[in-house]
CSV table of C-alpha atoms in Angstrom, one decimal:
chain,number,residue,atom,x,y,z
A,1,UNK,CA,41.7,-68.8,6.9
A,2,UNK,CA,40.8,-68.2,3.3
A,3,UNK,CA,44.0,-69.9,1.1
A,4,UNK,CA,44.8,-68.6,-2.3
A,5,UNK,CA,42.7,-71.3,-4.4
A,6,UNK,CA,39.5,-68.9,-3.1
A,7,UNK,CA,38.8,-67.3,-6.2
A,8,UNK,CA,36.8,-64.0,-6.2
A,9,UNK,CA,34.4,-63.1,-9.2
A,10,UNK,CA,34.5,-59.7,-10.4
A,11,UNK,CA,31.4,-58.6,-9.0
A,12,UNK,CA,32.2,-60.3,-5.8
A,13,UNK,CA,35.3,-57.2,-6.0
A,14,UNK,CA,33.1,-54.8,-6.6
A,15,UNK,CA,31.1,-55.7,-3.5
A,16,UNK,CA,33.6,-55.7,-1.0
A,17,UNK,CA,35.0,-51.9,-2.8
A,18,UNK,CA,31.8,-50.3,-2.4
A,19,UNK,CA,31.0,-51.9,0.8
A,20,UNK,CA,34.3,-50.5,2.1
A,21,UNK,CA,34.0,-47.2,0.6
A,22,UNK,CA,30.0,-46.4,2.4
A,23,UNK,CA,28.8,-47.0,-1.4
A,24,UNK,CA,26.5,-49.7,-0.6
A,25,UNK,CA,24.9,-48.2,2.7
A,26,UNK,CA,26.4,-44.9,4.3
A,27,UNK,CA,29.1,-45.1,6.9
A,28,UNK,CA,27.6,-44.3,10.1
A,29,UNK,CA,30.8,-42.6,12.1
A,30,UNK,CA,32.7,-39.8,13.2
A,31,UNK,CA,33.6,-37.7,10.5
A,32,UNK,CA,37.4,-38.5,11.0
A,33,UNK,CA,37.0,-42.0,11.4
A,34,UNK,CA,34.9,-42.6,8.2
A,35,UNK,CA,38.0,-41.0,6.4
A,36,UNK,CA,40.3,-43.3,8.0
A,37,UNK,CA,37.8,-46.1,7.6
A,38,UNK,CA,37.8,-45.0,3.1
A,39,UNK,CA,41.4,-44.3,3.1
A,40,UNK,CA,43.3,-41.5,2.5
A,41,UNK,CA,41.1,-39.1,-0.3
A,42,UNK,CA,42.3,-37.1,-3.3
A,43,UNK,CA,42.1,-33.2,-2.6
A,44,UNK,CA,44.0,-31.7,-5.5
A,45,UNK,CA,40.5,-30.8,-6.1
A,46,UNK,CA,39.0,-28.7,-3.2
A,47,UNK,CA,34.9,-28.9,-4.5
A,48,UNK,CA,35.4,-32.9,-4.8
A,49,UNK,CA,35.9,-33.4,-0.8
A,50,UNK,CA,32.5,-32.6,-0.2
A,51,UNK,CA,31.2,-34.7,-2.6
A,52,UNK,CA,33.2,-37.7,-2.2
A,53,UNK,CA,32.3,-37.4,1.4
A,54,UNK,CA,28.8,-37.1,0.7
A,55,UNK,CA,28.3,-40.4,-1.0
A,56,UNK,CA,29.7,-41.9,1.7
A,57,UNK,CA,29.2,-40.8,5.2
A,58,UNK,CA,25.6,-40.5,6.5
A,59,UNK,CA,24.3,-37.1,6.9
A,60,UNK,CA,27.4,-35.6,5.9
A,61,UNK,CA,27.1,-31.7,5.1
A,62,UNK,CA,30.4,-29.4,4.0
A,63,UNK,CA,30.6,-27.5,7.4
A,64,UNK,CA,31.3,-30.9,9.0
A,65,UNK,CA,34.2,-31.3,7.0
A,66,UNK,CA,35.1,-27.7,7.5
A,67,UNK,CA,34.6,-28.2,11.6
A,68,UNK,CA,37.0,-31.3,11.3
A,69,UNK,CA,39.6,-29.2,9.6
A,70,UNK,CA,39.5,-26.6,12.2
A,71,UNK,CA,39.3,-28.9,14.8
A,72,UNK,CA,42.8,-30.4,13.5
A,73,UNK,CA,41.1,-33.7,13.6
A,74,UNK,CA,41.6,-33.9,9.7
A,75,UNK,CA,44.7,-32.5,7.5
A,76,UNK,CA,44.9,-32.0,3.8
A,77,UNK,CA,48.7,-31.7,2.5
A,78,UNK,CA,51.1,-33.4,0.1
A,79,UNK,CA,51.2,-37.2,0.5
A,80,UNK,CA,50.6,-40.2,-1.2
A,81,UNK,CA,52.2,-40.1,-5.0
A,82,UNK,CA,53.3,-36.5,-4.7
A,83,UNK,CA,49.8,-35.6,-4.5
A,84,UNK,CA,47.2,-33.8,-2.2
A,85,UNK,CA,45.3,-35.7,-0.1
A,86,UNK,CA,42.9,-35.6,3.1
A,87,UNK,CA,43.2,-38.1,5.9
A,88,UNK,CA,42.8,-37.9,9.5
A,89,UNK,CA,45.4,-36.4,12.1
A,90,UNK,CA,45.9,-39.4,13.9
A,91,UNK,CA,46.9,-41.6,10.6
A,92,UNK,CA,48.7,-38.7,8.7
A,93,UNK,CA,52.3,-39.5,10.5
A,94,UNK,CA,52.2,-43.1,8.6
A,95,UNK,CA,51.6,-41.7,5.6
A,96,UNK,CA,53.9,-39.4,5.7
A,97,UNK,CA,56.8,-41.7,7.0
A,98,UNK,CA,55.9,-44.4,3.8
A,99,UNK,CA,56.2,-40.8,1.3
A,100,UNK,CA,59.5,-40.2,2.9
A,101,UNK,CA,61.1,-43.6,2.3
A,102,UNK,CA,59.9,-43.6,-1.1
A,103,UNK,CA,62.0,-40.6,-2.1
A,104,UNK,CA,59.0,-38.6,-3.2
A,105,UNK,CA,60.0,-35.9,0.0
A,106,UNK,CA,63.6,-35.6,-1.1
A,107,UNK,CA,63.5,-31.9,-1.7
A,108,UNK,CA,67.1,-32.0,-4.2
A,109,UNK,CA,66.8,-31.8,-8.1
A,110,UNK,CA,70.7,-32.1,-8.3
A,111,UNK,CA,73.1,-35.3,-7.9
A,112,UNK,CA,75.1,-33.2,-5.8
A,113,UNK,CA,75.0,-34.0,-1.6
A,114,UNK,CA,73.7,-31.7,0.8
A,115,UNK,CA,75.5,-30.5,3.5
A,116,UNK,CA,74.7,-31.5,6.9
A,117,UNK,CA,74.2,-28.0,7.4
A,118,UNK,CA,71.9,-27.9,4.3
A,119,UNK,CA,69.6,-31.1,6.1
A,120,UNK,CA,69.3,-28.2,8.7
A,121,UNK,CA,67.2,-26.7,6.5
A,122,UNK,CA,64.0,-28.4,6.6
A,123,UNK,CA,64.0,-28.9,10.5
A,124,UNK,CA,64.2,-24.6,10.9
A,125,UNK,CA,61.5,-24.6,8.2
A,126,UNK,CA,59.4,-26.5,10.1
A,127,UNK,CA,59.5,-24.7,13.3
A,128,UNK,CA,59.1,-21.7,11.4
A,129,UNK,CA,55.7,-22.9,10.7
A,130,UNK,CA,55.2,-24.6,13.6
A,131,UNK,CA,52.5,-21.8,15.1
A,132,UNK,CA,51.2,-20.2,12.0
A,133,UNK,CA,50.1,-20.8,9.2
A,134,UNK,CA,52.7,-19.4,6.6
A,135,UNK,CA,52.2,-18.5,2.5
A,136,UNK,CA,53.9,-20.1,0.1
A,137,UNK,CA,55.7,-16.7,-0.5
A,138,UNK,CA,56.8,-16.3,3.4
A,139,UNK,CA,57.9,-19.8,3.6
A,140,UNK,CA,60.5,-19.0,0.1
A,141,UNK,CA,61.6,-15.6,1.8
A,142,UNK,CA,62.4,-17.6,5.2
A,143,UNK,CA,64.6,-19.9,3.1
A,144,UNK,CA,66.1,-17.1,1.1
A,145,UNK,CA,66.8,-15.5,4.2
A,146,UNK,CA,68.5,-18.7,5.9
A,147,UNK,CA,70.5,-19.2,2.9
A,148,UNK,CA,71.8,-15.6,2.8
A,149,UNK,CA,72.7,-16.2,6.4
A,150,UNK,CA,74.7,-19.8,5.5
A,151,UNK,CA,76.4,-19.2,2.0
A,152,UNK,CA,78.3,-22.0,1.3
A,153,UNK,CA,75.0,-24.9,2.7
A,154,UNK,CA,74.2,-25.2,-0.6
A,155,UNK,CA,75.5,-25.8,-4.1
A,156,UNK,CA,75.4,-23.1,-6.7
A,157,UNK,CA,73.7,-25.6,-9.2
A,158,UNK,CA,71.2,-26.8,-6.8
A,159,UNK,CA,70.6,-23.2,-5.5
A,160,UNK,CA,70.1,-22.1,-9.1
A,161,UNK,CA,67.3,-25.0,-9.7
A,162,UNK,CA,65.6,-24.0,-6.2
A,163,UNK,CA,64.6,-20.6,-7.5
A,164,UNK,CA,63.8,-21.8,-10.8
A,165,UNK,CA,61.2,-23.6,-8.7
A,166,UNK,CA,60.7,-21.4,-6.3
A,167,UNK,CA,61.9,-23.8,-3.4
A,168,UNK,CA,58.6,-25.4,-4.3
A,169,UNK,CA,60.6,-28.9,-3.5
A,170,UNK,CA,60.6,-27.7,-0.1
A,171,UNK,CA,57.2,-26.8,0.5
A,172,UNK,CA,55.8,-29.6,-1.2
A,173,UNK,CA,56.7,-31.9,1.7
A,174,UNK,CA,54.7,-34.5,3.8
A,175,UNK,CA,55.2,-32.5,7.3
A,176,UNK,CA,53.5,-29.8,5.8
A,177,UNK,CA,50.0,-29.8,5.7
A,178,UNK,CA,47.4,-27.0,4.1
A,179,UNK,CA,46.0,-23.9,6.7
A,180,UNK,CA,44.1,-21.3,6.0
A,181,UNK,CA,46.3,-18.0,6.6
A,182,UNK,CA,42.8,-16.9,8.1
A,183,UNK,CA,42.1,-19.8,9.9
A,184,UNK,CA,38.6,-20.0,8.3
A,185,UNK,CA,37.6,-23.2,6.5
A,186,UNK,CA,35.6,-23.2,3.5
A,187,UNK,CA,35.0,-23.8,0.1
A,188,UNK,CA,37.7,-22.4,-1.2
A,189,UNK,CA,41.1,-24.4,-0.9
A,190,UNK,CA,43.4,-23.3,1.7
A,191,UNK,CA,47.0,-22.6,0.1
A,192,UNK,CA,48.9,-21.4,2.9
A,193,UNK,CA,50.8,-24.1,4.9
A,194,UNK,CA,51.9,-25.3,8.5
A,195,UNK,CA,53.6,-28.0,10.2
A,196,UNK,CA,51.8,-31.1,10.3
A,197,UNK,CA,50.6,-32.5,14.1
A,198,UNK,CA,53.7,-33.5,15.4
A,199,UNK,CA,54.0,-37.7,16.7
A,200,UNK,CA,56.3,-40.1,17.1
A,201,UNK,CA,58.5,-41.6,14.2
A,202,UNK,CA,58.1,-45.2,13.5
A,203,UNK,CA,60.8,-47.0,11.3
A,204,UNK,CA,59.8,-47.5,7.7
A,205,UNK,CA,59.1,-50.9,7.5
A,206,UNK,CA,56.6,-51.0,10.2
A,207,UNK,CA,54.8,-47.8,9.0
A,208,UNK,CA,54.9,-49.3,5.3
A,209,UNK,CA,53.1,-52.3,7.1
A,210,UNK,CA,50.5,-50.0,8.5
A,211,UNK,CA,49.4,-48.0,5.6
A,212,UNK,CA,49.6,-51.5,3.4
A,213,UNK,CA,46.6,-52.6,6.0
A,214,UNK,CA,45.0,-49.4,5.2
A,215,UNK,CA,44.9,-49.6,2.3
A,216,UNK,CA,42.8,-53.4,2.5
A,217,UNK,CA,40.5,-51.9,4.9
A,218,UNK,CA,39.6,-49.1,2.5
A,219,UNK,CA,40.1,-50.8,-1.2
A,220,UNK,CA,41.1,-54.7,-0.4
A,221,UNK,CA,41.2,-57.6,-1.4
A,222,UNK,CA,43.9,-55.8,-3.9
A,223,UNK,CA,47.5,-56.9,-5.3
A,224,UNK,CA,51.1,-56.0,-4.4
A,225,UNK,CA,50.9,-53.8,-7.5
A,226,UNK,CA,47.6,-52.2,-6.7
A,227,UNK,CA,49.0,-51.2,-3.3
A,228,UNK,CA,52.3,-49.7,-4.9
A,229,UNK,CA,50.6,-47.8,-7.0
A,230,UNK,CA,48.3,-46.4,-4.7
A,231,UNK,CA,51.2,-45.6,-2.3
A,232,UNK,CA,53.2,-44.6,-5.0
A,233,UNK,CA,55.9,-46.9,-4.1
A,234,UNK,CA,58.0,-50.0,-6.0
A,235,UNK,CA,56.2,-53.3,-6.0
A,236,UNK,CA,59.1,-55.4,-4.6
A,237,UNK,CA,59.0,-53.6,-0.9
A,238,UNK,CA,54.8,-54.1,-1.1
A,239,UNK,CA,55.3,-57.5,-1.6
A,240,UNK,CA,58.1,-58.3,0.8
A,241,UNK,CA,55.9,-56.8,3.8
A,242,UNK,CA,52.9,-58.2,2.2
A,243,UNK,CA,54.8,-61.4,3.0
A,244,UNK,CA,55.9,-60.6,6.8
A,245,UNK,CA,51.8,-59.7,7.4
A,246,UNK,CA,50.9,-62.9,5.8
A,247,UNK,CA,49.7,-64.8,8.8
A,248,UNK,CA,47.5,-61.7,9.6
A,249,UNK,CA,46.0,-61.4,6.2
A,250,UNK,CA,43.9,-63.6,4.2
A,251,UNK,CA,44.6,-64.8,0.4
A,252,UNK,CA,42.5,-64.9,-2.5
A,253,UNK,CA,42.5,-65.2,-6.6
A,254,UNK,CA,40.8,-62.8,-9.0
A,255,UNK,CA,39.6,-64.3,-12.2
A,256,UNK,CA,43.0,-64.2,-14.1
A,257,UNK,CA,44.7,-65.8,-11.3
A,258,UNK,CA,46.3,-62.8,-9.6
A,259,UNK,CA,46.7,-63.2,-5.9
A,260,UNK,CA,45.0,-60.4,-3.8
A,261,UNK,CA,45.5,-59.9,0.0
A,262,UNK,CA,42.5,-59.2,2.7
A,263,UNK,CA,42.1,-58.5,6.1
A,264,UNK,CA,40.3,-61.2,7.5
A,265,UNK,CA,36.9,-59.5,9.2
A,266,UNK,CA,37.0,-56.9,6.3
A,267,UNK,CA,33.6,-56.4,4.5
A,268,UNK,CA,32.9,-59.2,1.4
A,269,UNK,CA,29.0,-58.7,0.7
A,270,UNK,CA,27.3,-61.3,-1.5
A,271,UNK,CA,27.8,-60.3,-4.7
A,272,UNK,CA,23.9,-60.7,-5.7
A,273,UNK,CA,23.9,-57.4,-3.2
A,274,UNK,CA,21.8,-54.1,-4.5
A,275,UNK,CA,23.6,-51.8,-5.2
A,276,UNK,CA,21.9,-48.3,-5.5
A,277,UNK,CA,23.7,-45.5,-7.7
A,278,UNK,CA,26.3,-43.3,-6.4
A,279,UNK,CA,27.6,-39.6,-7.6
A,280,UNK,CA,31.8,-40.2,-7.1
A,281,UNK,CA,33.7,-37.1,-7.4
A,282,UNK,CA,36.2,-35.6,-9.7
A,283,UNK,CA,39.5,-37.9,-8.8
A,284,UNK,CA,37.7,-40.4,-6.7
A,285,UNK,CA,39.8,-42.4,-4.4
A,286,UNK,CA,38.1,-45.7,-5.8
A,287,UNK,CA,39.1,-45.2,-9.7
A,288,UNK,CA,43.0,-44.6,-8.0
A,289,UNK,CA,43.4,-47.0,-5.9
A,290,UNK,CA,44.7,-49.9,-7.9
A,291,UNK,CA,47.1,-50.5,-10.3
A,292,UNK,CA,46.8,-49.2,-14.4
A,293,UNK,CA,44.5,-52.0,-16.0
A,294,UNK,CA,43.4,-53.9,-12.7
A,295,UNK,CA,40.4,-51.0,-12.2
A,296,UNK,CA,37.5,-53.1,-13.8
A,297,UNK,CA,36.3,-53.7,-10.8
A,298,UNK,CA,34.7,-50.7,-10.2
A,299,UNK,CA,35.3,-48.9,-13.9
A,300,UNK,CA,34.1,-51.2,-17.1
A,301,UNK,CA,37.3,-50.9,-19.8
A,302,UNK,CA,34.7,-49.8,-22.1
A,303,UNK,CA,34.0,-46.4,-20.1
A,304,UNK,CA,37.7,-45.7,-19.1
A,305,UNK,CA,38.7,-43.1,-22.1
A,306,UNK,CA,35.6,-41.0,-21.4
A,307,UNK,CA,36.1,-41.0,-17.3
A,308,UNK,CA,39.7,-40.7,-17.7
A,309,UNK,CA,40.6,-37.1,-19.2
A,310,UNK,CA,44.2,-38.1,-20.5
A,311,UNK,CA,45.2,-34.9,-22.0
A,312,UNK,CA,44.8,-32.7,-19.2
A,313,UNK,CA,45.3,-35.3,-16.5
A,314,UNK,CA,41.8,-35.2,-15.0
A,315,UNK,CA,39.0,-37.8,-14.0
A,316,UNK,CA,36.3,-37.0,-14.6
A,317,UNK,CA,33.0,-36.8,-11.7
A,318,UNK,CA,30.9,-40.3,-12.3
A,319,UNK,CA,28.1,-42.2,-11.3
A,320,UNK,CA,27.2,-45.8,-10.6
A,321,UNK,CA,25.0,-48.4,-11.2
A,322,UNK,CA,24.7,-51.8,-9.8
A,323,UNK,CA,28.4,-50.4,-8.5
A,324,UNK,CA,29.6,-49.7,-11.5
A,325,UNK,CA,30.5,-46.6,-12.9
A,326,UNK,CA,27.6,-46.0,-16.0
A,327,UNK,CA,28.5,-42.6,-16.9
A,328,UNK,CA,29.6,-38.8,-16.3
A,329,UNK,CA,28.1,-35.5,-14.4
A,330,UNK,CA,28.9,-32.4,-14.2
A,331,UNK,CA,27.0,-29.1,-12.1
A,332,UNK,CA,26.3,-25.7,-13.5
A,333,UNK,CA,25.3,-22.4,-11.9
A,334,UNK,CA,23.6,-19.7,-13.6
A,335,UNK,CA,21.4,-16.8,-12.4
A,336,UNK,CA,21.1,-18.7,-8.7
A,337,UNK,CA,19.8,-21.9,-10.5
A,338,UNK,CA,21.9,-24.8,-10.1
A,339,UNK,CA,21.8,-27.8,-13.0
A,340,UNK,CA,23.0,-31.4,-12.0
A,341,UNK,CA,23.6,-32.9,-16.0
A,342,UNK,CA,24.1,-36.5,-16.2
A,343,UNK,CA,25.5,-38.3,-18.8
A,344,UNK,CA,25.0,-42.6,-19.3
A,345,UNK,CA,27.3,-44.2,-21.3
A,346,UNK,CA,25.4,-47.0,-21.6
A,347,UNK,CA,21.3,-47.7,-21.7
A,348,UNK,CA,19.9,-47.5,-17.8
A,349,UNK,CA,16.7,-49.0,-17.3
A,350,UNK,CA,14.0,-47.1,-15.9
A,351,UNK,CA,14.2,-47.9,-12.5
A,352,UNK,CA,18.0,-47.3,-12.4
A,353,UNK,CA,17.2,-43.9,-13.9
A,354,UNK,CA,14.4,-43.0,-11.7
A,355,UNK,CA,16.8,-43.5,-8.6
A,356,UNK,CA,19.4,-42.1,-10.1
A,357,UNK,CA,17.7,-39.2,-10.8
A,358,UNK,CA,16.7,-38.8,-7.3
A,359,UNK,CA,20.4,-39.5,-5.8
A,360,UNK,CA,21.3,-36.5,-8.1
A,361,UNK,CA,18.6,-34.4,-6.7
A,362,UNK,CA,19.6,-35.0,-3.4
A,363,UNK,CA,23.6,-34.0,-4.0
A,364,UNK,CA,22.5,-30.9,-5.9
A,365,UNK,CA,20.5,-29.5,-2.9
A,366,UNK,CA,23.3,-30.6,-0.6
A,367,UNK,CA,26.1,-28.6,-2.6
A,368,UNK,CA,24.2,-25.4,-3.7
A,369,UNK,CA,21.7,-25.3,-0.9
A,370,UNK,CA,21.3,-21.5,-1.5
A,371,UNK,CA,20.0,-21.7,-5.2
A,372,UNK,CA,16.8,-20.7,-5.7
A,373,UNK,CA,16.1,-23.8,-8.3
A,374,UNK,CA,17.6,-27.2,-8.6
A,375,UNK,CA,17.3,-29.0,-11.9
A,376,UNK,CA,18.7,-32.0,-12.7
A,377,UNK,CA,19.0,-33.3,-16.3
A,378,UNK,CA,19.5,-36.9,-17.3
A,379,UNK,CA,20.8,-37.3,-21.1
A,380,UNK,CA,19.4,-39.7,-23.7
């Protein structure tokens, strides 16, 4: 076992990232279990999943991730820091149980209690969209219509600051996932919603415990605080159950002396490794997944302001080189031709660019397969 005097260079991180995330070579899997195997992805952006997916998973076109959906083998709702993501059916209930005891599902925005009668609530809602996909709008009238039937369930003031929000506290919920009301999968993002698969409940610390050793699988060797953040969660409950799995994990040191946790057969490449360049997506998973300041691994601080869009709260599609992120892209469609534009912030040399070029050429044809020209554009 590796003790915590192994120190791990920063390139030696970025190796065992993009080996984990099908960055270095492809993941060669199931469609489901290569998202299980890259942990939990961001979908707040519809057009990113197939890209993100791309990079990663060998041979991976959008109706494979469309298939999955249908199939119910993979479910997009509300999870992991309030926000959209896509992981599979079979690892959603953990998920969903650490979102719960982090207080990100409570569905109040008053200090007042609910009723028991009012904790009725959600469990109706859910059956209610148990078989069918339901609209936003349907699943507000089917609370309206529950609390006309049950006056006094709920507090005047909370009431009031329900339909301010349009109940949206309720429908943004971890046993909700997204449907489409037509049950067709496609490009465009599904906004109805319906009852996530249903499984059995396991008790908070052990399902903390589970998606902690997810989250090393997909991102590790990370910190307590890297963790937290990715959950969403306080670092103090990280690192107590980073301590109960401690004789299963293994314990290393970055560069500034910061103790990150492993799984012990989890990928660490040499870090003298090629590295071929990547497209990520708009909100990739890797520039997420660890904690404000401790992303260097993957993201120079030099490129962080023009990756990270601070005023609108974006981030911004990148490439890599040599594993690092190297610049910007973006994709244009005009009279049927498509445009891939990428952007270096920083000089490439000529082989990087030549590859590069081609990696692009390859994504562009995969996303807009029915233009009549692909061009891609590399800036000075």
């Amino acid at each position: 076992m590796a003790s915590s005097r192994d120190a791990l260079t920063l390139h030696a991180l970025n190796r065992a990232l993009i080996a984990r995330q099908g960055l270095l070579d492809r993941i060669e899997l199931p469609l489901s279990e290569a998202v299980e195997a890259v942990g939990a992805l961001q979908a707040q952006h519809w057009p990113a999943l197939p890209v993100a997916l791309w990079s990663r998973v060998h041979g991976f076109a959008a109706a494979d991730l469309y298939a999955a959906l249908e199939r119910g083998e993979l479910v997009s709702g509300t999870l992991l820091r309030a926000t959209l993501h896509l992981v599979s059916a079979r690892e959603h209930p953990a998920y969903a149980a650490v979102v719960a005891a982090t207080g990100a599902d409570d569905w109040r925005r008053t200090a007042s209690a609910p009723s028991a009668e009012a904790q009725q609530l959600r469990a109706d809602l859910l059956a209610y969209a148990r078989e069918t996909s339901r609209s936003g709008e349907e699943l507000a009238a089917f609370i309206e219509a529950w609390v006309a039937d049950r006056p006094a369930a709920i507090d005047a003031a909370e009431l009031e600051q329900q339909r301010s929000h349009k109940w949206r506290p309720f429908l943004r919920w971890s046993a909700l996932v997204r449907a489409p009301a037509d049950g067709r999968w496609g490009a465009k993002a599904p906004a109805a919603l319906r009852a996530a698969p249903a499984s059995s409940e396991s008790p908070p610390a052990a399902a903390l415990e589970t998606v902690i050793r997810r989250h090393l699988r997909a991102f590790g060797p990370a910190g307590a605080e890297d963790v937290a953040g990715w959950i969403g969660c306080r670092v103090p409950p990280v690192r107590a159950a980073l301590e109960r799995l401690g004789a299963d994990l293994v314990c290393f040191q970055d560069e500034q002396g910061r103790s990150l946790h492993d799984l012990p057969d989890a990928p660490r490449p040499d870090p003298e490794t090629p590295a071929p360049p990547r497209l990520l997506a708009a909100f990739d998973s890797v520039l997420l997944a660890y904690a404000s300041g401790r992303r260097a691994r993957i993201l120079p601080d030099a490129h962080r302001d023009a990756v990270y869009e601070r005023a609108n709260l974006r981030i911004r599609p990148s490439f890599t080189v040599d594993g690092l992120i190297a610049g910007t892209w973006g994709v244009e469609t005009r009279r049927r031709e498509a445009t891939l534009t990428l952007r270096p912030l920083e000089r490439l040399a000529r082989g990087a660019r030549s590859a590069l070029v081609e990696e692009a050429q390859r994504l562009l044809l995969a996303l807009h397969p029915a233009a009549i020209a692909h061009k891609v554009l590399l800036e000075r």
